[in-house]
Amino acid sequence: MPEASFSRGAQHPPTAVPRVEPPPSAPLATTAAGPAGLLASLAPLLAEWLPRQRWFAGKGRPITGFSLVSATELLPCAATGTTPGLLHLLVRAQQPEPAGHRHGSGCGHPRGAAASDCYQLLLGVRPALPPRLAPALIGRPTGGPLDGRAVYEALFDPRLATLLLERLRMPGTLGPLRFLREPSAAIPQALAPRLLTAEQSNSSVIYGDTFILKLFRRVSPGTNPDLELPLALARTGCTRVPAPAAWFEAAPPAEGAGPRSDPFTLGVLQPYLAGSTDGWQLALDALAARDDFTEAAHALGQATAEVHLAMARALPTTVLRRPQIEHLAAAMSERLDSAAAAVPALHPYRAALHAAYEDLAALGRAGRTWTAQRIHGDLHLGQVLRTVQDGGSGEAGAGAATGAGESGAGGGGGGGGGTGVRWSLIDFEGEPSRPLAERRRPQPPVRDIAGMLRSFDYAAAVGGHDSPQDWAGRTRAAYCAGYAEASGADPRDEPELLRAHETDKAVYEVVYEARHRPEWLPVPMSAIRRLAAARP
């Protein structure tokens, strides 16, 4: 989200003036002066503004060009008057391939072609920008259909954010955009919008503490898991995940004589869990107060298992046999080698870490199989919420009815008397940097479990516990015990599988911290030492 005025000439200019590729042949909803004139006039502004956005995926590489996927006027962009216009754009930004890029399924472009990501932009247009919207300014185009007018980030404008909710309340189609709504969802009018400023890979608007609209910024053809999975879970009766009330998508442009690609998922409206606290903050509160967190972790393990069981019922599962297990272990080993080349601190532990992956592959060669299913994909303490429910309403997820009986251990949301405390899981998008096809692939549920176990390690270290490994160890054990109680399968009973996934996650963390937060590098390195010494 913006933190300063976005006038032209600010930091991070492109290394060259981007070229503008011709628009696709499909008709576009915006026709004033032609889409090509629109994009040509916006390109210099976007080349400076996009790299400064927290959700822009191509930081550190110059933008070499843009192409227009679609342009739709949600409100007319009039040249006069005080009514703001609202322009919806899908724009591809071309950039050089990142260092070490590997071509493969889902990478988005053929070998030798420029890398490109498609971004969803919501642009407000006014002849003059009120002072309260000055921080949202992108710039004033020179030439084109918006010549001289103020173009700004529309989500900062309550009037335009409200229009998005109205579109979702009244399903229908506008140009390539299609707005859909669950028939049973009741969406009131006149809910005041509030833009969240802490988002990273996406943007979110809260409407009256009743709903939250998550807008995906980097989009690709296909159903986003953050729509697909909550919809499927809602239809099983699982209440651990807020059910989508409405969403919108864009039809991709026709390319040649072949069939069109799947629509782009653009945004999802879900109930907002007012009064909830995320698991990361709860863990830090518990650590600061020297409170126990094991009861909360046990209940969170139960909630995770309930969601996994519901996903296995709602969506197809598969069996990982020797070829798939060997491929999984080989991919982990390859990521370790790449990480060790980037972070020399990993070198002393490479052999022991490779042994974790070899132990997994050996089990596959010996005939061991595992079930793979749809999973959360990026599970950690920041992706779970605890909500206090008045009267302990007795709601339960798919499985044991654990919600009303959870204790207040962990701080920041404990209840007493006639209240119940309930864990919910959110943000099923998976790792946004990975291709959509990969994020939708069935995987062992232990990958989610490993992510949460690593999150406990981070909380113990950041929270300044006197014995972080002891706190994390007790919390990890409680979480696994809760998972086993609800699912009937204890992840600790498959030590090779759990260790391999924990190791893979810790290796990823080492590279991330070395590149972005070097002062945090000791946190995953502590896990690397533990895992290297913990061969089953």
Coordinates of C-alpha atoms in Angstrom, one line a residue:
M1 CA 0.0 0.0 0.0
P2 CA 1.2 3.5 -0.6
E3 CA 3.2 5.3 2.0
A4 CA 3.9 8.6 0.2
S5 CA 2.7 10.7 -2.7
F6 CA 3.0 8.9 -6.0
S7 CA 3.9 11.9 -8.2
R8 CA 6.1 11.2 -11.2
G9 CA 9.8 11.4 -10.6
A10 CA 9.6 9.5 -7.3
Q11 CA 12.0 6.6 -6.5
H12 CA 12.5 3.4 -8.4
P13 CA 12.2 4.7 -12.0
P14 CA 12.5 2.0 -14.7
T15 CA 15.8 1.7 -16.4
A16 CA 14.2 2.3 -19.8
V17 CA 11.0 3.7 -21.1
P18 CA 8.7 0.7 -21.4
R19 CA 7.3 -0.2 -24.8
V20 CA 3.5 -0.7 -25.1
E21 CA 2.4 -3.8 -26.9
P22 CA -0.8 -3.7 -29.0
P23 CA -3.9 -4.6 -27.1
P24 CA -5.6 -8.0 -27.7
S25 CA -8.0 -8.4 -30.6
A26 CA -11.0 -9.0 -28.2
P27 CA -13.4 -6.1 -27.8
L28 CA -12.8 -4.0 -24.7
A29 CA -15.4 -2.2 -22.6
T30 CA -13.3 1.1 -22.7
T31 CA -13.3 2.6 -26.2
A32 CA -12.7 6.3 -25.6
A33 CA -9.7 7.2 -27.8
G34 CA -9.0 3.5 -28.1
P35 CA -7.4 1.1 -25.5
A36 CA -4.0 1.5 -27.1
G37 CA -4.0 5.3 -26.5
L38 CA -5.1 4.6 -22.9
L39 CA -2.3 2.3 -22.1
A40 CA 0.3 4.3 -23.9
S41 CA -0.6 7.3 -21.7
L42 CA -0.6 5.3 -18.5
A43 CA 2.6 3.3 -19.1
P44 CA 5.1 5.9 -17.8
L45 CA 3.0 6.4 -14.6
L46 CA 2.6 2.7 -14.0
A47 CA 6.3 2.0 -14.6
E48 CA 7.1 4.2 -11.7
W49 CA 4.2 3.3 -9.4
L50 CA 3.9 -0.5 -9.7
P51 CA 7.4 -1.3 -8.4
R52 CA 6.7 0.7 -5.2
Q53 CA 3.6 -1.4 -4.4
R54 CA 4.1 -4.1 -1.7
W55 CA 2.2 -6.6 -3.9
F56 CA 4.3 -6.1 -7.0
A57 CA 6.1 -9.4 -7.5
G58 CA 8.9 -8.3 -9.9
K59 CA 10.9 -6.0 -7.5
G60 CA 14.6 -5.6 -8.5
R61 CA 13.9 -6.1 -12.2
P62 CA 13.1 -3.3 -14.7
I63 CA 9.7 -3.1 -16.4
T64 CA 10.4 -3.3 -20.1
G65 CA 6.8 -3.1 -21.4
F66 CA 3.1 -3.4 -20.9
S67 CA 0.3 -5.1 -22.7
L68 CA -3.4 -4.6 -22.0
V69 CA -5.5 -7.7 -21.2
S70 CA -8.8 -5.8 -20.5
A71 CA -10.1 -2.4 -19.6
T72 CA -13.5 -1.8 -18.2
E73 CA -15.2 1.4 -17.0
L74 CA -17.1 0.6 -13.8
L75 CA -18.0 4.3 -13.6
P76 CA -17.6 6.6 -16.6
C77 CA -14.4 8.6 -16.6
A78 CA -16.0 12.0 -17.5
A79 CA -13.6 14.9 -18.4
T80 CA -15.7 17.4 -16.3
G81 CA -17.7 17.4 -13.1
T82 CA -17.0 16.1 -9.6
T83 CA -18.1 12.5 -10.0
P84 CA -15.1 10.2 -10.0
G85 CA -14.6 7.6 -12.7
L86 CA -13.6 4.0 -11.9
L87 CA -11.5 2.1 -14.4
H88 CA -10.7 -1.6 -14.0
L89 CA -7.6 -2.8 -15.8
L90 CA -5.8 -6.1 -16.3
V91 CA -2.3 -5.3 -17.4
R92 CA 0.7 -7.5 -18.1
A93 CA 4.1 -6.1 -17.1
Q94 CA 7.0 -7.5 -19.0
Q95 CA 10.3 -7.9 -17.2
P96 CA 13.6 -9.9 -17.6
E97 CA 13.5 -13.4 -16.2
P98 CA 14.7 -13.5 -12.5
A99 CA 18.1 -15.0 -11.9
G100 CA 18.0 -18.8 -11.7
H101 CA 14.6 -18.9 -13.3
R102 CA 13.5 -22.5 -14.3
H103 CA 11.0 -23.0 -17.1
G104 CA 8.3 -25.5 -16.5
S105 CA 4.6 -26.0 -16.1
G106 CA 2.9 -22.9 -15.0
C107 CA 5.8 -20.5 -15.3
G108 CA 3.7 -18.3 -17.6
H109 CA 5.8 -17.8 -20.7
P110 CA 7.8 -19.8 -23.3
R111 CA 11.6 -20.2 -23.1
G112 CA 13.3 -17.1 -24.5
A113 CA 10.3 -14.8 -24.1
A114 CA 10.1 -12.0 -21.6
A115 CA 8.6 -12.9 -18.2
S116 CA 5.3 -11.3 -17.6
D117 CA 2.9 -11.1 -14.7
C118 CA -0.7 -9.9 -15.0
Y119 CA -1.9 -7.4 -12.4
Q120 CA -5.3 -6.2 -11.5
L121 CA -5.5 -2.4 -11.2
L122 CA -8.5 -0.3 -9.9
L123 CA -7.9 3.3 -10.9
G124 CA -10.0 6.3 -9.8
V125 CA -10.1 9.2 -12.2
R126 CA -11.0 12.8 -11.2
P127 CA -10.3 16.2 -12.8
A128 CA -9.0 17.3 -9.4
L129 CA -8.0 15.2 -6.5
P130 CA -9.2 16.2 -3.0
P131 CA -6.5 16.6 -0.4
R132 CA -7.6 13.5 1.5
L133 CA -6.8 11.4 -1.5
A134 CA -3.4 13.0 -2.3
P135 CA -1.5 9.9 -0.9
A136 CA -3.3 7.7 -3.5
L137 CA -2.2 9.7 -6.5
I138 CA -0.5 7.7 -9.3
G139 CA -0.1 10.7 -11.7
R140 CA -1.6 12.7 -14.5
P141 CA -1.4 11.1 -18.0
T142 CA -0.1 13.1 -20.9
G143 CA -2.2 12.4 -23.9
G144 CA -4.7 9.6 -24.3
P145 CA -8.3 9.5 -23.2
L146 CA -7.4 10.6 -19.6
D147 CA -5.1 13.5 -20.6
G148 CA -4.4 15.8 -17.6
R149 CA -6.8 14.1 -15.2
A150 CA -5.7 12.8 -11.8
V151 CA -5.4 8.9 -11.8
Y152 CA -5.2 7.3 -8.3
E153 CA -5.5 4.1 -6.4
A154 CA -9.3 3.7 -6.3
L155 CA -9.5 1.6 -3.1
F156 CA -8.5 4.7 -1.1
D157 CA -11.7 6.4 -2.2
P158 CA -14.7 5.3 -0.1
R159 CA -17.2 6.2 -2.9
L160 CA -15.4 3.9 -5.3
A161 CA -14.9 1.1 -2.8
T162 CA -18.6 1.2 -2.0
L163 CA -19.3 0.8 -5.7
L164 CA -17.4 -2.5 -5.7
L165 CA -19.6 -3.8 -3.0
E166 CA -22.8 -2.8 -4.9
R167 CA -21.6 -4.6 -7.9
L168 CA -21.2 -7.7 -5.8
R169 CA -24.6 -7.3 -4.3
M170 CA -26.2 -7.2 -7.7
P171 CA -24.7 -10.1 -9.8
G172 CA -24.2 -9.5 -13.5
T173 CA -21.7 -9.0 -16.3
L174 CA -20.0 -5.8 -17.5
G175 CA -17.7 -6.2 -20.4
P176 CA -15.2 -9.1 -19.5
L177 CA -16.1 -8.8 -15.8
R178 CA -18.6 -11.1 -14.2
F179 CA -20.0 -10.6 -10.6
L180 CA -21.4 -13.6 -8.8
R181 CA -23.1 -14.1 -5.5
E182 CA -24.1 -17.1 -3.3
P183 CA -27.9 -17.3 -3.4
S184 CA -28.1 -17.6 0.4
A185 CA -25.8 -14.7 1.1
A186 CA -27.4 -11.5 2.6
I187 CA -25.2 -8.5 1.8
P188 CA -26.7 -5.3 3.3
Q189 CA -26.4 -1.9 1.6
A190 CA -24.5 1.1 2.9
L191 CA -21.6 -0.7 4.7
A192 CA -18.8 1.8 5.2
P193 CA -15.6 0.7 3.5
R194 CA -12.2 0.7 5.2
L195 CA -9.0 -0.2 3.3
L196 CA -6.5 -2.4 5.2
T197 CA -3.0 -1.0 4.8
A198 CA -1.0 -4.1 6.1
E199 CA -1.6 -6.3 3.1
Q200 CA 1.3 -7.6 1.1
S201 CA 0.5 -9.8 -1.9
N202 CA -3.1 -8.6 -2.2
S203 CA -5.4 -5.8 -1.1
S204 CA -8.4 -6.0 1.3
V205 CA -11.3 -3.7 2.1
I206 CA -13.5 -4.2 5.2
Y207 CA -17.2 -3.2 4.9
G208 CA -18.8 -2.2 8.1
D209 CA -17.1 -4.9 10.2
T210 CA -19.4 -7.3 8.4
F211 CA -17.6 -8.4 5.2
I212 CA -14.1 -8.3 3.9
L213 CA -13.3 -8.1 0.2
K214 CA -9.9 -9.6 -0.8
L215 CA -8.7 -8.3 -4.2
F216 CA -6.0 -10.4 -5.9
R217 CA -3.4 -8.3 -7.5
R218 CA -1.2 -10.7 -9.4
V219 CA -3.7 -12.9 -11.3
S220 CA -3.7 -15.7 -13.8
P221 CA -6.2 -17.9 -15.6
G222 CA -7.9 -20.4 -13.3
T223 CA -9.9 -20.5 -10.1
N224 CA -7.9 -19.0 -7.2
P225 CA -7.7 -21.5 -4.3
D226 CA -8.9 -18.8 -1.9
L227 CA -12.2 -19.0 -3.7
E228 CA -12.3 -22.6 -4.7
L229 CA -11.4 -24.2 -1.3
P230 CA -13.6 -22.0 1.0
L231 CA -16.6 -22.7 -1.4
A232 CA -16.0 -26.4 -1.3
L233 CA -15.6 -26.4 2.5
A234 CA -18.8 -24.4 2.9
R235 CA -20.7 -27.0 0.9
T236 CA -19.5 -29.7 3.3
G237 CA -20.8 -27.8 6.3
C238 CA -17.4 -27.0 7.6
T239 CA -17.6 -23.7 9.6
R240 CA -13.9 -23.4 10.4
V241 CA -13.5 -21.3 7.2
P242 CA -15.5 -18.1 6.4
A243 CA -17.7 -19.0 3.4
P244 CA -17.6 -16.8 0.3
A245 CA -20.6 -14.6 -0.1
A246 CA -19.8 -13.1 -3.5
W247 CA -16.9 -12.9 -6.0
F248 CA -15.9 -11.6 -9.4
E249 CA -13.8 -12.7 -12.3
A250 CA -12.7 -11.7 -15.7
A251 CA -13.0 -13.7 -19.0
P252 CA -9.6 -14.0 -20.7
P253 CA -9.2 -12.6 -24.2
A254 CA -9.6 -15.0 -27.1
E255 CA -6.2 -16.1 -28.5
G256 CA -6.3 -17.6 -31.9
A257 CA -8.8 -20.3 -32.9
G258 CA -8.4 -22.5 -29.7
P259 CA -10.6 -22.5 -26.7
R260 CA -10.4 -19.7 -24.2
S261 CA -8.5 -20.1 -20.9
D262 CA -10.3 -20.3 -17.6
P263 CA -11.4 -17.0 -16.1
F264 CA -9.2 -14.9 -13.8
T265 CA -10.5 -14.9 -10.2
L266 CA -10.3 -11.2 -9.2
G267 CA -11.8 -10.9 -5.7
V268 CA -13.7 -12.7 -3.0
L269 CA -16.1 -11.2 -0.4
Q270 CA -16.3 -13.2 2.8
P271 CA -17.7 -12.6 6.4
Y272 CA -15.4 -10.5 8.5
L273 CA -14.6 -12.0 11.9
A274 CA -14.9 -8.9 14.0
G275 CA -13.2 -9.1 17.3
S276 CA -10.8 -11.9 16.3
T277 CA -7.1 -12.0 16.8
D278 CA -4.6 -13.8 14.6
G279 CA -2.6 -16.7 16.1
W280 CA 0.8 -14.9 15.7
Q281 CA -0.3 -12.0 18.0
L282 CA -1.9 -14.5 20.4
A283 CA 1.3 -16.4 20.7
L284 CA 3.4 -13.3 21.2
D285 CA 0.9 -12.1 23.9
A286 CA 1.3 -15.4 25.6
L287 CA 5.1 -15.3 25.5
A288 CA 5.1 -11.7 26.8
A289 CA 2.9 -12.7 29.7
R290 CA 4.8 -15.9 30.3
D291 CA 1.5 -17.8 29.8
D292 CA 1.1 -21.3 28.5
F293 CA 0.1 -21.7 24.9
T294 CA -0.3 -25.5 24.8
E295 CA -4.1 -25.6 25.2
A296 CA -4.5 -23.0 22.4
A297 CA -2.1 -25.0 20.2
H298 CA -4.0 -28.3 21.0
A299 CA -7.2 -26.7 19.9
L300 CA -5.6 -25.2 16.8
G301 CA -4.3 -28.7 15.9
Q302 CA -7.9 -30.0 16.1
A303 CA -9.2 -27.2 13.9
T304 CA -6.5 -27.9 11.3
A305 CA -7.4 -31.6 11.2
E306 CA -11.1 -30.7 10.8
V307 CA -10.4 -28.6 7.8
H308 CA -8.1 -31.2 6.3
L309 CA -10.8 -33.9 6.7
A310 CA -13.4 -31.6 5.1
M311 CA -11.2 -30.9 2.1
A312 CA -10.6 -34.6 1.6
R313 CA -14.3 -35.2 1.5
A314 CA -15.0 -32.2 -0.7
L315 CA -12.3 -32.6 -3.4
P316 CA -10.5 -35.5 -5.1
T317 CA -7.5 -37.1 -3.4
T318 CA -4.7 -39.2 -4.8
V319 CA -2.0 -41.6 -3.7
L320 CA 1.7 -40.8 -3.8
R321 CA 3.6 -43.9 -4.8
R322 CA 7.3 -44.5 -5.5
P323 CA 7.6 -42.3 -8.6
Q324 CA 5.8 -39.4 -7.0
I325 CA 7.7 -39.8 -3.7
E326 CA 11.0 -39.9 -5.4
H327 CA 10.1 -36.8 -7.4
L328 CA 9.1 -35.0 -4.2
A329 CA 12.3 -35.9 -2.5
A330 CA 14.4 -34.9 -5.5
A331 CA 12.7 -31.5 -5.8
M332 CA 13.5 -30.9 -2.1
S333 CA 17.1 -31.9 -2.6
E334 CA 17.4 -29.5 -5.6
R335 CA 16.0 -26.7 -3.5
L336 CA 18.5 -27.4 -0.8
D337 CA 21.4 -27.3 -3.3
S338 CA 20.2 -24.0 -4.7
A339 CA 19.8 -22.6 -1.2
A340 CA 23.3 -23.7 -0.1
A341 CA 24.8 -22.0 -3.2
A342 CA 23.0 -18.8 -2.1
V343 CA 23.6 -19.0 1.7
P344 CA 27.0 -20.6 2.7
A345 CA 25.8 -21.0 6.3
L346 CA 23.9 -24.1 5.1
H347 CA 27.1 -25.9 3.8
P348 CA 28.0 -27.7 7.0
Y349 CA 24.5 -29.3 7.2
R350 CA 23.9 -30.3 3.6
A351 CA 24.7 -34.0 4.0
A352 CA 22.5 -34.4 7.0
L353 CA 19.6 -32.5 5.4
H354 CA 20.0 -34.4 2.1
A355 CA 19.7 -37.6 4.3
A356 CA 16.2 -36.4 5.4
Y357 CA 15.1 -36.4 1.8
E358 CA 16.8 -39.7 1.0
D359 CA 15.1 -41.3 3.9
L360 CA 11.8 -40.2 2.4
A361 CA 12.7 -41.5 -1.1
A362 CA 13.9 -44.8 0.4
L363 CA 10.4 -45.4 2.0
G364 CA 8.9 -44.8 -1.5
R365 CA 11.3 -47.4 -3.0
A366 CA 10.3 -49.8 -0.2
G367 CA 6.6 -49.5 -1.1
R368 CA 5.3 -46.9 1.3
T369 CA 2.5 -44.7 0.0
W370 CA 0.9 -41.6 1.3
T371 CA -2.4 -39.8 0.5
A372 CA -2.3 -36.4 -1.1
Q373 CA -5.2 -34.0 -1.1
R374 CA -5.9 -30.3 -1.3
I375 CA -4.3 -28.4 1.5
H376 CA -4.1 -24.8 2.8
G377 CA -0.6 -24.4 1.2
D378 CA 0.8 -21.6 3.4
L379 CA -0.3 -22.3 6.9
H380 CA 1.2 -20.4 9.8
L381 CA 0.1 -18.5 12.8
G382 CA -0.8 -15.4 10.8
Q383 CA -3.3 -17.4 8.8
V384 CA -5.5 -18.5 11.7
L385 CA -7.9 -16.4 13.8
R386 CA -9.4 -16.9 17.3
T387 CA -12.8 -15.4 17.9
V388 CA -14.7 -15.2 21.1
Q389 CA -18.3 -16.3 20.6
D390 CA -21.0 -15.1 23.1
G391 CA -22.8 -17.9 24.7
G392 CA -20.5 -20.6 23.2
S393 CA -23.0 -21.1 20.3
G394 CA -21.9 -24.7 19.8
E395 CA -20.9 -24.2 16.2
A396 CA -18.4 -26.8 15.2
G397 CA -16.4 -27.6 12.1
A398 CA -16.5 -30.9 10.2
G399 CA -15.5 -33.2 12.9
A400 CA -15.6 -33.1 16.7
A401 CA -17.4 -30.1 18.2
T402 CA -14.4 -28.5 19.8
G403 CA -15.1 -24.8 19.3
A404 CA -17.1 -24.0 22.4
G405 CA -14.8 -25.8 24.8
E406 CA -11.5 -24.1 24.0
S407 CA -9.8 -22.2 26.8
G408 CA -8.5 -18.7 26.8
A409 CA -4.9 -19.8 27.2
G410 CA -2.6 -17.8 24.9
G411 CA -3.9 -14.3 25.8
G412 CA -5.7 -11.7 23.7
G413 CA -9.0 -13.4 23.3
G414 CA -9.6 -15.8 26.1
G415 CA -13.2 -16.0 27.3
G416 CA -14.9 -16.9 30.5
G417 CA -18.3 -17.6 31.9
G418 CA -20.7 -18.0 29.0
T419 CA -18.3 -17.5 26.1
G420 CA -16.6 -19.9 23.7
V421 CA -13.4 -19.4 21.8
R422 CA -13.0 -20.7 18.2
W423 CA -10.2 -21.1 15.7
S424 CA -10.8 -20.3 12.1
L425 CA -8.5 -20.7 9.1
I426 CA -8.2 -18.0 6.4
D427 CA -6.2 -17.1 3.3
F428 CA -6.2 -20.3 1.3
E429 CA -4.4 -18.7 -1.7
G430 CA -1.2 -20.7 -1.0
E431 CA 2.2 -19.2 -1.7
P432 CA 1.4 -16.4 -4.2
S433 CA 4.8 -16.6 -5.8
R434 CA 4.2 -20.1 -7.0
P435 CA 2.3 -20.9 -10.2
L436 CA -1.5 -21.4 -9.8
A437 CA -1.4 -25.0 -11.2
E438 CA 1.2 -25.9 -8.5
R439 CA -0.9 -24.4 -5.7
R440 CA -3.9 -26.4 -6.8
R441 CA -2.1 -29.7 -6.9
P442 CA -2.9 -32.3 -4.2
Q443 CA -0.1 -32.6 -1.6
P444 CA 0.4 -34.4 1.7
P445 CA -1.4 -32.7 4.6
V446 CA 1.8 -32.8 6.5
R447 CA 3.1 -29.8 4.5
D448 CA 0.5 -27.6 6.3
I449 CA 1.5 -29.1 9.6
A450 CA 5.2 -28.5 9.0
G451 CA 4.4 -24.8 8.2
M452 CA 2.6 -24.4 11.5
L453 CA 5.4 -26.1 13.5
R454 CA 7.9 -23.7 11.9
S455 CA 5.7 -20.8 12.9
F456 CA 5.8 -21.9 16.5
D457 CA 9.6 -21.7 16.3
Y458 CA 9.4 -18.2 15.0
A459 CA 7.0 -17.1 17.7
A460 CA 9.3 -18.5 20.4
A461 CA 12.3 -16.7 19.0
V462 CA 10.6 -13.4 18.3
G463 CA 8.8 -13.5 21.6
G464 CA 12.0 -13.6 23.5
H465 CA 11.3 -16.7 25.6
D466 CA 14.2 -17.7 27.9
S467 CA 14.2 -21.2 26.5
P468 CA 12.6 -20.8 23.0
Q469 CA 13.3 -24.4 22.0
D470 CA 11.5 -25.7 25.1
W471 CA 8.5 -23.4 24.5
A472 CA 8.3 -24.3 20.9
G473 CA 8.7 -28.0 21.6
R474 CA 5.8 -28.1 24.1
T475 CA 3.7 -26.1 21.7
R476 CA 4.5 -28.3 18.7
A477 CA 3.7 -31.4 20.7
A478 CA 0.3 -30.0 21.8
Y479 CA -0.6 -29.0 18.2
C480 CA 0.3 -32.5 16.9
A481 CA -1.7 -34.1 19.7
G482 CA -4.7 -32.0 18.9
Y483 CA -4.4 -32.9 15.2
A484 CA -4.2 -36.6 16.1
E485 CA -7.2 -36.4 18.4
A486 CA -9.4 -34.9 15.6
S487 CA -8.0 -36.8 12.6
G488 CA -7.0 -40.2 14.1
A489 CA -3.5 -39.8 12.6
D490 CA -0.6 -38.3 14.5
P491 CA 1.9 -36.6 12.2
R492 CA 4.7 -37.6 14.5
D493 CA 4.0 -41.3 13.6
E494 CA 5.4 -40.6 10.1
P495 CA 8.8 -39.0 11.2
E496 CA 10.5 -39.3 7.8
L497 CA 7.7 -37.5 6.0
L498 CA 7.3 -34.8 8.7
R499 CA 11.1 -34.2 8.9
A500 CA 11.5 -33.9 5.2
H501 CA 8.7 -31.2 5.0
E502 CA 10.0 -29.4 8.0
T503 CA 13.5 -29.3 6.5
D504 CA 12.2 -28.1 3.2
K505 CA 10.3 -25.3 4.9
A506 CA 13.3 -24.3 7.0
V507 CA 15.6 -24.2 3.9
Y508 CA 13.2 -21.9 2.2
E509 CA 13.2 -19.7 5.4
V510 CA 17.0 -19.5 5.4
V511 CA 17.0 -18.1 1.9
Y512 CA 14.2 -15.7 2.6
E513 CA 15.8 -14.3 5.7
A514 CA 19.3 -14.1 4.2
R515 CA 17.8 -12.0 1.4
H516 CA 15.3 -9.8 3.2
R517 CA 15.8 -9.9 7.0
P518 CA 19.4 -11.0 7.8
E519 CA 18.9 -10.3 11.5
W520 CA 16.3 -13.0 11.5
L521 CA 18.5 -15.7 9.9
P522 CA 19.4 -17.3 13.3
V523 CA 15.8 -18.4 13.6
P524 CA 15.7 -20.9 10.7
M525 CA 19.3 -21.7 11.2
S526 CA 18.5 -23.0 14.7
A527 CA 15.9 -25.3 13.1
I528 CA 18.4 -26.4 10.5
R529 CA 20.8 -27.5 13.3
R530 CA 18.0 -29.3 15.1
L531 CA 16.7 -31.1 12.0
A532 CA 20.2 -32.0 10.8
A533 CA 20.7 -33.8 14.1
A534 CA 17.3 -35.5 14.3
R535 CA 17.5 -38.4 11.9
P536 CA 14.8 -40.9 12.9

